[in-house]
Short mmCIF file of C-alpha atoms and ligand atoms in Angstrom, two decimals:
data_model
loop_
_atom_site.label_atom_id
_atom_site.label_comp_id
_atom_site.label_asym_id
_atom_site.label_seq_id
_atom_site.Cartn_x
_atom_site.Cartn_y
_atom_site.Cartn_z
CA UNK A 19 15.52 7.39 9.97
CA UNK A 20 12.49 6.39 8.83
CA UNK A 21 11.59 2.68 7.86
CA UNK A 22 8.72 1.77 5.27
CA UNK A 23 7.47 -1.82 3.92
CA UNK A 24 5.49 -3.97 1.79
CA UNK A 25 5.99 -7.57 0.35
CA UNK A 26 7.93 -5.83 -2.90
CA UNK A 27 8.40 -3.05 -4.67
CA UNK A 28 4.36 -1.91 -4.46
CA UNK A 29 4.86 0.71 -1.37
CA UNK A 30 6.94 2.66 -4.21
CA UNK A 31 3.68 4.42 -5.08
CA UNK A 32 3.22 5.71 -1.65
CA UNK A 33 6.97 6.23 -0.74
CA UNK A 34 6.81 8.65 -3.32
CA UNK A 35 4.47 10.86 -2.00
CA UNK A 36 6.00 10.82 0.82
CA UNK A 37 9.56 11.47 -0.41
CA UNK A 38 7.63 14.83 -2.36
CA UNK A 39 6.62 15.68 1.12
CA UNK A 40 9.43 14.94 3.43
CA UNK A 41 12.40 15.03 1.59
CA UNK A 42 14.75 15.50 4.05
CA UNK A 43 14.62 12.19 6.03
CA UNK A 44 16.69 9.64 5.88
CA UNK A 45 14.38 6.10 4.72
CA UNK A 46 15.03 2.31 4.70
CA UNK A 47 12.56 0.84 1.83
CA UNK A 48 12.20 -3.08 2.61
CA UNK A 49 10.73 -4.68 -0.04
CA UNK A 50 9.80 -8.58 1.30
CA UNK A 51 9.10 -9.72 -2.10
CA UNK A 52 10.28 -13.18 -1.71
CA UNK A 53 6.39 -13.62 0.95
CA UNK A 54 4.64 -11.55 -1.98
CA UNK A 55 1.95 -11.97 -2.38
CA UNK A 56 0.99 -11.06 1.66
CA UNK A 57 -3.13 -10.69 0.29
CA UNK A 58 -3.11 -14.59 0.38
CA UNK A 59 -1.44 -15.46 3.54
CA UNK A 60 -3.07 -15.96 7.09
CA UNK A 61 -3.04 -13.75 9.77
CA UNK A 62 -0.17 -16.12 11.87
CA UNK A 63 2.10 -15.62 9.02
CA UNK A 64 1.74 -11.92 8.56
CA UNK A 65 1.94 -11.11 12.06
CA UNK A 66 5.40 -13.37 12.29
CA UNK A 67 6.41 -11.65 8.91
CA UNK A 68 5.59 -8.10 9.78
CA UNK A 69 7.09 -8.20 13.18
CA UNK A 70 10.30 -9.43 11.78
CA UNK A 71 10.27 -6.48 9.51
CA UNK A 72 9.55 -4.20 12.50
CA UNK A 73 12.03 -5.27 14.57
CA UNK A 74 15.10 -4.94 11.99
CA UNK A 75 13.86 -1.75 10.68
CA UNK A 76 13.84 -1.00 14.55
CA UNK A 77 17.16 -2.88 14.54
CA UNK A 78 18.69 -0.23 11.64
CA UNK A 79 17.97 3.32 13.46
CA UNK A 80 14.51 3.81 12.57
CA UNK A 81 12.38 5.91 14.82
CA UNK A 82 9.11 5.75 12.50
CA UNK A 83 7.71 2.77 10.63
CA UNK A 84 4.98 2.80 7.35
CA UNK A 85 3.54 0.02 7.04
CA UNK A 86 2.96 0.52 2.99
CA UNK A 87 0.53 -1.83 2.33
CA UNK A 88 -2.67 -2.62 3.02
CA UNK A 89 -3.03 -6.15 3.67
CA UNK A 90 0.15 -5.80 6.36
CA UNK A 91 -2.35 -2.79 7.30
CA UNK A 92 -5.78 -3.92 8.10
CA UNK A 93 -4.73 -7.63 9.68
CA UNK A 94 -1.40 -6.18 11.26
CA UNK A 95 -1.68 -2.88 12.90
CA UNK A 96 -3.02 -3.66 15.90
CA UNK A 97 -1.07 -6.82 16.79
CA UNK A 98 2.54 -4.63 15.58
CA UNK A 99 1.83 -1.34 17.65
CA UNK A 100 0.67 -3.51 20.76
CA UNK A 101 4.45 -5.14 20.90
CA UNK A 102 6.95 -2.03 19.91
CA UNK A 103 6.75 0.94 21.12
CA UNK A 104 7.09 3.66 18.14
CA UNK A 105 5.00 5.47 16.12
CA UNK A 106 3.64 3.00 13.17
CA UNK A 107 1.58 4.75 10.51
CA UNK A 108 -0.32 2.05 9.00
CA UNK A 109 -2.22 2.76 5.00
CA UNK A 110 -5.81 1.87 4.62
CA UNK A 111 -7.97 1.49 1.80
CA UNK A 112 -9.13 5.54 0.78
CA UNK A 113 -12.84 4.78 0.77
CA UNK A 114 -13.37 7.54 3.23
CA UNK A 115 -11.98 9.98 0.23
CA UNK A 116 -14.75 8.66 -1.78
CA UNK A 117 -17.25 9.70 0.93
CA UNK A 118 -15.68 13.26 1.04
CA UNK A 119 -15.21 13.91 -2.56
CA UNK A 120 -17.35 11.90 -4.81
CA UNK A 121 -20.14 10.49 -2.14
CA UNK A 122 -22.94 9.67 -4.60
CA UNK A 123 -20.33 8.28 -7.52
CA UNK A 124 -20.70 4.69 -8.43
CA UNK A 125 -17.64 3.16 -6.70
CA UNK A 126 -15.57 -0.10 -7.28
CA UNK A 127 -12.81 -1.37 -4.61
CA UNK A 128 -10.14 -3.51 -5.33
CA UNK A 129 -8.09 -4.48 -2.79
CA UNK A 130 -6.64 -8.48 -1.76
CA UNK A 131 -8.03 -11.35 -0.20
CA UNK A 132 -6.68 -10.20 3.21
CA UNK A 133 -7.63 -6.92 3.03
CA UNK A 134 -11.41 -7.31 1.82
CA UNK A 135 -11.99 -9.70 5.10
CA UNK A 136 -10.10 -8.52 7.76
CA UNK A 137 -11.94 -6.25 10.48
CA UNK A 138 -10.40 -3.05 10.32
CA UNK A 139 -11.89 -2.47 6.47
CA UNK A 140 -15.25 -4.02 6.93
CA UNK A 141 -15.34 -1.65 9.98
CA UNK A 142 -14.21 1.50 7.63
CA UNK A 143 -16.48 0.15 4.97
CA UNK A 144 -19.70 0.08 6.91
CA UNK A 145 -18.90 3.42 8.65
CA UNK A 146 -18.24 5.09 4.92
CA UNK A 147 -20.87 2.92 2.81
CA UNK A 148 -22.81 5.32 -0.36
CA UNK A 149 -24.82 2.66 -0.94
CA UNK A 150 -23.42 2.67 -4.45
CA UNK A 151 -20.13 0.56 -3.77
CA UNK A 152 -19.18 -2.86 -5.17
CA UNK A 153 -16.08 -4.86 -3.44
CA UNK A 154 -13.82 -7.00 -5.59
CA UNK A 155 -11.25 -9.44 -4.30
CA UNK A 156 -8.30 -9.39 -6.91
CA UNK A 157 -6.94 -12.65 -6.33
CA UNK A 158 -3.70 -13.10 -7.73
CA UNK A 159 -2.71 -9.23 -9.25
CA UNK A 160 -0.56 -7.92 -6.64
CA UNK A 161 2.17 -10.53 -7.55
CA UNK A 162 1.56 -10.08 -11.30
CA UNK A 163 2.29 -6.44 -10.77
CA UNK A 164 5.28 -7.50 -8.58
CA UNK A 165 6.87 -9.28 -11.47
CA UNK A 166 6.16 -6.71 -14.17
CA UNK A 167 3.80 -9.48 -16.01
CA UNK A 168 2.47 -6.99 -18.45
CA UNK A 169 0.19 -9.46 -20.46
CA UNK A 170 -0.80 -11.38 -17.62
CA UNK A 171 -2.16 -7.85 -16.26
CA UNK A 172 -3.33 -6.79 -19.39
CA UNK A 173 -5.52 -10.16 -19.81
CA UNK A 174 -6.45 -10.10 -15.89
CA UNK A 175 -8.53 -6.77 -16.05
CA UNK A 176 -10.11 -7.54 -19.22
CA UNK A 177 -10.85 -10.62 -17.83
CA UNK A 178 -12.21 -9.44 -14.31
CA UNK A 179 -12.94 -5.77 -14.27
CA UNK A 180 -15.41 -5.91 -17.42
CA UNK A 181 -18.41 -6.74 -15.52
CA UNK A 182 -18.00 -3.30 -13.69
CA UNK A 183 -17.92 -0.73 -16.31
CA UNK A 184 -19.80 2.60 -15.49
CA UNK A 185 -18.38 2.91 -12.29
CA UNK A 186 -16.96 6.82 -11.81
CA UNK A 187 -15.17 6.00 -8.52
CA UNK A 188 -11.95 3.09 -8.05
CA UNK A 189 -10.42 2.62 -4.70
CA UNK A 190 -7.32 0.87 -5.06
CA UNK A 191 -6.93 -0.85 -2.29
CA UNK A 192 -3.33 -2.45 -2.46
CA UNK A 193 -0.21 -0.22 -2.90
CA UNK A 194 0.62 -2.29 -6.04
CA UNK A 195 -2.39 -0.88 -8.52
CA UNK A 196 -1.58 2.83 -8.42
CA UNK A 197 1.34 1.31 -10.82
CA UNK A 198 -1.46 -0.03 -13.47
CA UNK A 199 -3.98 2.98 -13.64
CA UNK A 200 -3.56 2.87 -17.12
CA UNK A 201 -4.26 -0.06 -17.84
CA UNK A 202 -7.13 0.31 -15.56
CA UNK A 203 -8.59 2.98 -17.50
CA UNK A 204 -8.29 0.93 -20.78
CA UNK A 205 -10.86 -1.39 -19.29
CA UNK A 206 -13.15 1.02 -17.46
CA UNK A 207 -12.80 4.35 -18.72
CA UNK A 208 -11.78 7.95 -17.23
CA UNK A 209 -12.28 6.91 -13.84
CA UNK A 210 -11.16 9.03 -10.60
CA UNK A 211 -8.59 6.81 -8.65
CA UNK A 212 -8.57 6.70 -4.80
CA UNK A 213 -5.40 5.74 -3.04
CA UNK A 214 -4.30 5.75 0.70
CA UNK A 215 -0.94 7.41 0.06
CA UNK A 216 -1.69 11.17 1.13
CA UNK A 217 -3.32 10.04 4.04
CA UNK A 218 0.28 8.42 5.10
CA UNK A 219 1.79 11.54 4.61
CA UNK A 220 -0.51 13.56 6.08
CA UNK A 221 -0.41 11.19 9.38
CA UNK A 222 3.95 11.32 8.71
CA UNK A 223 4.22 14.92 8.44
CA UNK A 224 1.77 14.52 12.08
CA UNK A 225 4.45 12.01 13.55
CA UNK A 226 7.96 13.57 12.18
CA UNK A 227 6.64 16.98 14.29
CA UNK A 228 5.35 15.08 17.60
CA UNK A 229 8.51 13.12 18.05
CA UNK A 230 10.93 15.96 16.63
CA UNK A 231 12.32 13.57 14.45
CA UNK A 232 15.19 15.54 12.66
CA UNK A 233 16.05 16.64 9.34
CA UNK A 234 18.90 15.74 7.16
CA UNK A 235 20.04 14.81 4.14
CA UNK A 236 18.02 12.79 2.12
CA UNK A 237 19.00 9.32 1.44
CA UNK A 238 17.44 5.94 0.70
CA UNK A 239 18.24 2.18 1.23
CA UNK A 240 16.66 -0.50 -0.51
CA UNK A 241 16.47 -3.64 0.40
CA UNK A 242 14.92 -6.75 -1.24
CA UNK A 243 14.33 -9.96 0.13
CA UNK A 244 14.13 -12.10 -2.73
CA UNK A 245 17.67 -11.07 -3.43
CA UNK A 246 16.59 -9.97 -7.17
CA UNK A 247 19.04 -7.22 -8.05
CA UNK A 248 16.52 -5.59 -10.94
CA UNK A 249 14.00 -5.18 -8.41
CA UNK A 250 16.38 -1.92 -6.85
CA UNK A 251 16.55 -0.44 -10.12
CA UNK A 252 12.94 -0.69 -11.34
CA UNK A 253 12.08 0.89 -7.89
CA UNK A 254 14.45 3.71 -8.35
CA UNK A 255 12.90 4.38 -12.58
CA UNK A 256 9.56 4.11 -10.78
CA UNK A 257 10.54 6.76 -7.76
CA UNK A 258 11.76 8.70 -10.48
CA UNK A 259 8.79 9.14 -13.27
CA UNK A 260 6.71 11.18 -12.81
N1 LIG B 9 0.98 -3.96 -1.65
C1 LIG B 9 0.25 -4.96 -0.93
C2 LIG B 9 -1.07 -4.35 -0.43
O1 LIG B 9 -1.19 -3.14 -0.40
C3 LIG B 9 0.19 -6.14 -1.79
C4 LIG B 9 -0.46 -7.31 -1.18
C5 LIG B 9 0.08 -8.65 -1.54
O2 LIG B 9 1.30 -8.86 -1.45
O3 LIG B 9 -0.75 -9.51 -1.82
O4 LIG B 9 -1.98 -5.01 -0.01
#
């Protein structure tokens, strides 16, 4: 079994690259929406958060966890693979994509509060820079996403992501905006999106082999800690368009 998490529903965009991938696996999706949003919290309460989340996904059978965000990511990693011993694939912000694919493109990333400062992306920042990147912090969209506020969102970008028309190149930085590229792109045009989710698989596919982790029918449990039932369901339609 394989375990995968984010604080909500967010890590559905990456879950379902993996599920295209590696379909026959058995997965536990925890969705901790009741801490969303995890991009404002401190690094004390996402390391007592995320090792919770571990330890009962360790708790349920799993042999693999994705961490399936990338605030729980960049401040977490470390501390979580220091105190349990399995593999723990952990998504970063795909500005290294942008250095193999579009290198001289004008590029904008959007990621949270907790993400933008922590170590591990100022490191991966600095060691992909073009010279030709802009960093924005966007406070506050993760949990509008989360609870489907489509005017809030639709107000948000106009309201923040103006200033940075022309750009050709948007890292999305938080598992949550791969679910509003649209409405991206109705603020800043036809650009290309990076997102960390094939480098998950990639580094999955990598893990299933090494620990012979083996195959079987496919089937997924969801669980939500806010206790909202609609949150299952609008998962599941998500999981399912395509
Ligand atoms: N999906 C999380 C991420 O990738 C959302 C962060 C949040 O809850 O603030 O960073």
């Amino acid at each position: 079994m394989i375990g995968i998490f984010d604080s909500g529903i967010g890590g559905v965009t990456v879950f379902k690259e993996i599920k295209k991938e590696l379909p026959n696996y058995k997965y536990i999706y925890y969705s901790d929406s009741y801490n969303n949003p995890y991009g404002e919290k401190s690094r004390q309460e996402l390391e007592m958060i995320t090792s919770n989340i571990v330890k009962y996904l360790i708790n349920q059978g799993c042999k693999i966890i994705v961490i399936a965000c990338n605030t729980a990511s960049t401040i977490c990693k470390e501390y979580l693979r220091d105190r349990y011993d399995i593999p723990i694939i952990a998504i970063e912000p795909a500005y290294k994509m942008v250095y193999d694919y579009n290198y001289s493109g004008k590029t904008l990333i959007l990621g949270t509060k907790g993400t933008l400062n922590s170590n591990n992306f100022k490191e991966l920042y600095h060691k992909y820079d073009n010279h030709n990147t802009v960093i924005y912090e966007c406070n506050g969209l993760a949990n509008l996403i989360e609870n489907n506020k489509q005017e809030e969102i639709v107000k948000y970008l106009n309201d923040n992501l103006k200033q940075f028309l022309g750009v050709s190149n948007v890292v999305l930085g938080c598992t949550h905006y791969p679910l509003i590229k649209k409405e991206i792109k109705d603020v800043l045009g036809n650009v290309n999106f990076f997102d960390g989710s094939k480098g998950v698989v990639k580094q999955l596919k990598k893990v299933t082999q090494e620990i012979n982790l083996e195959e079987s029918n496919y089937s997924l449990k969801f669980i939500d800690t806010s206790n909202d039932l609609k949150k299952e369901d609008r998962f599941l339609e998500i999981l399912k368009a395509s």
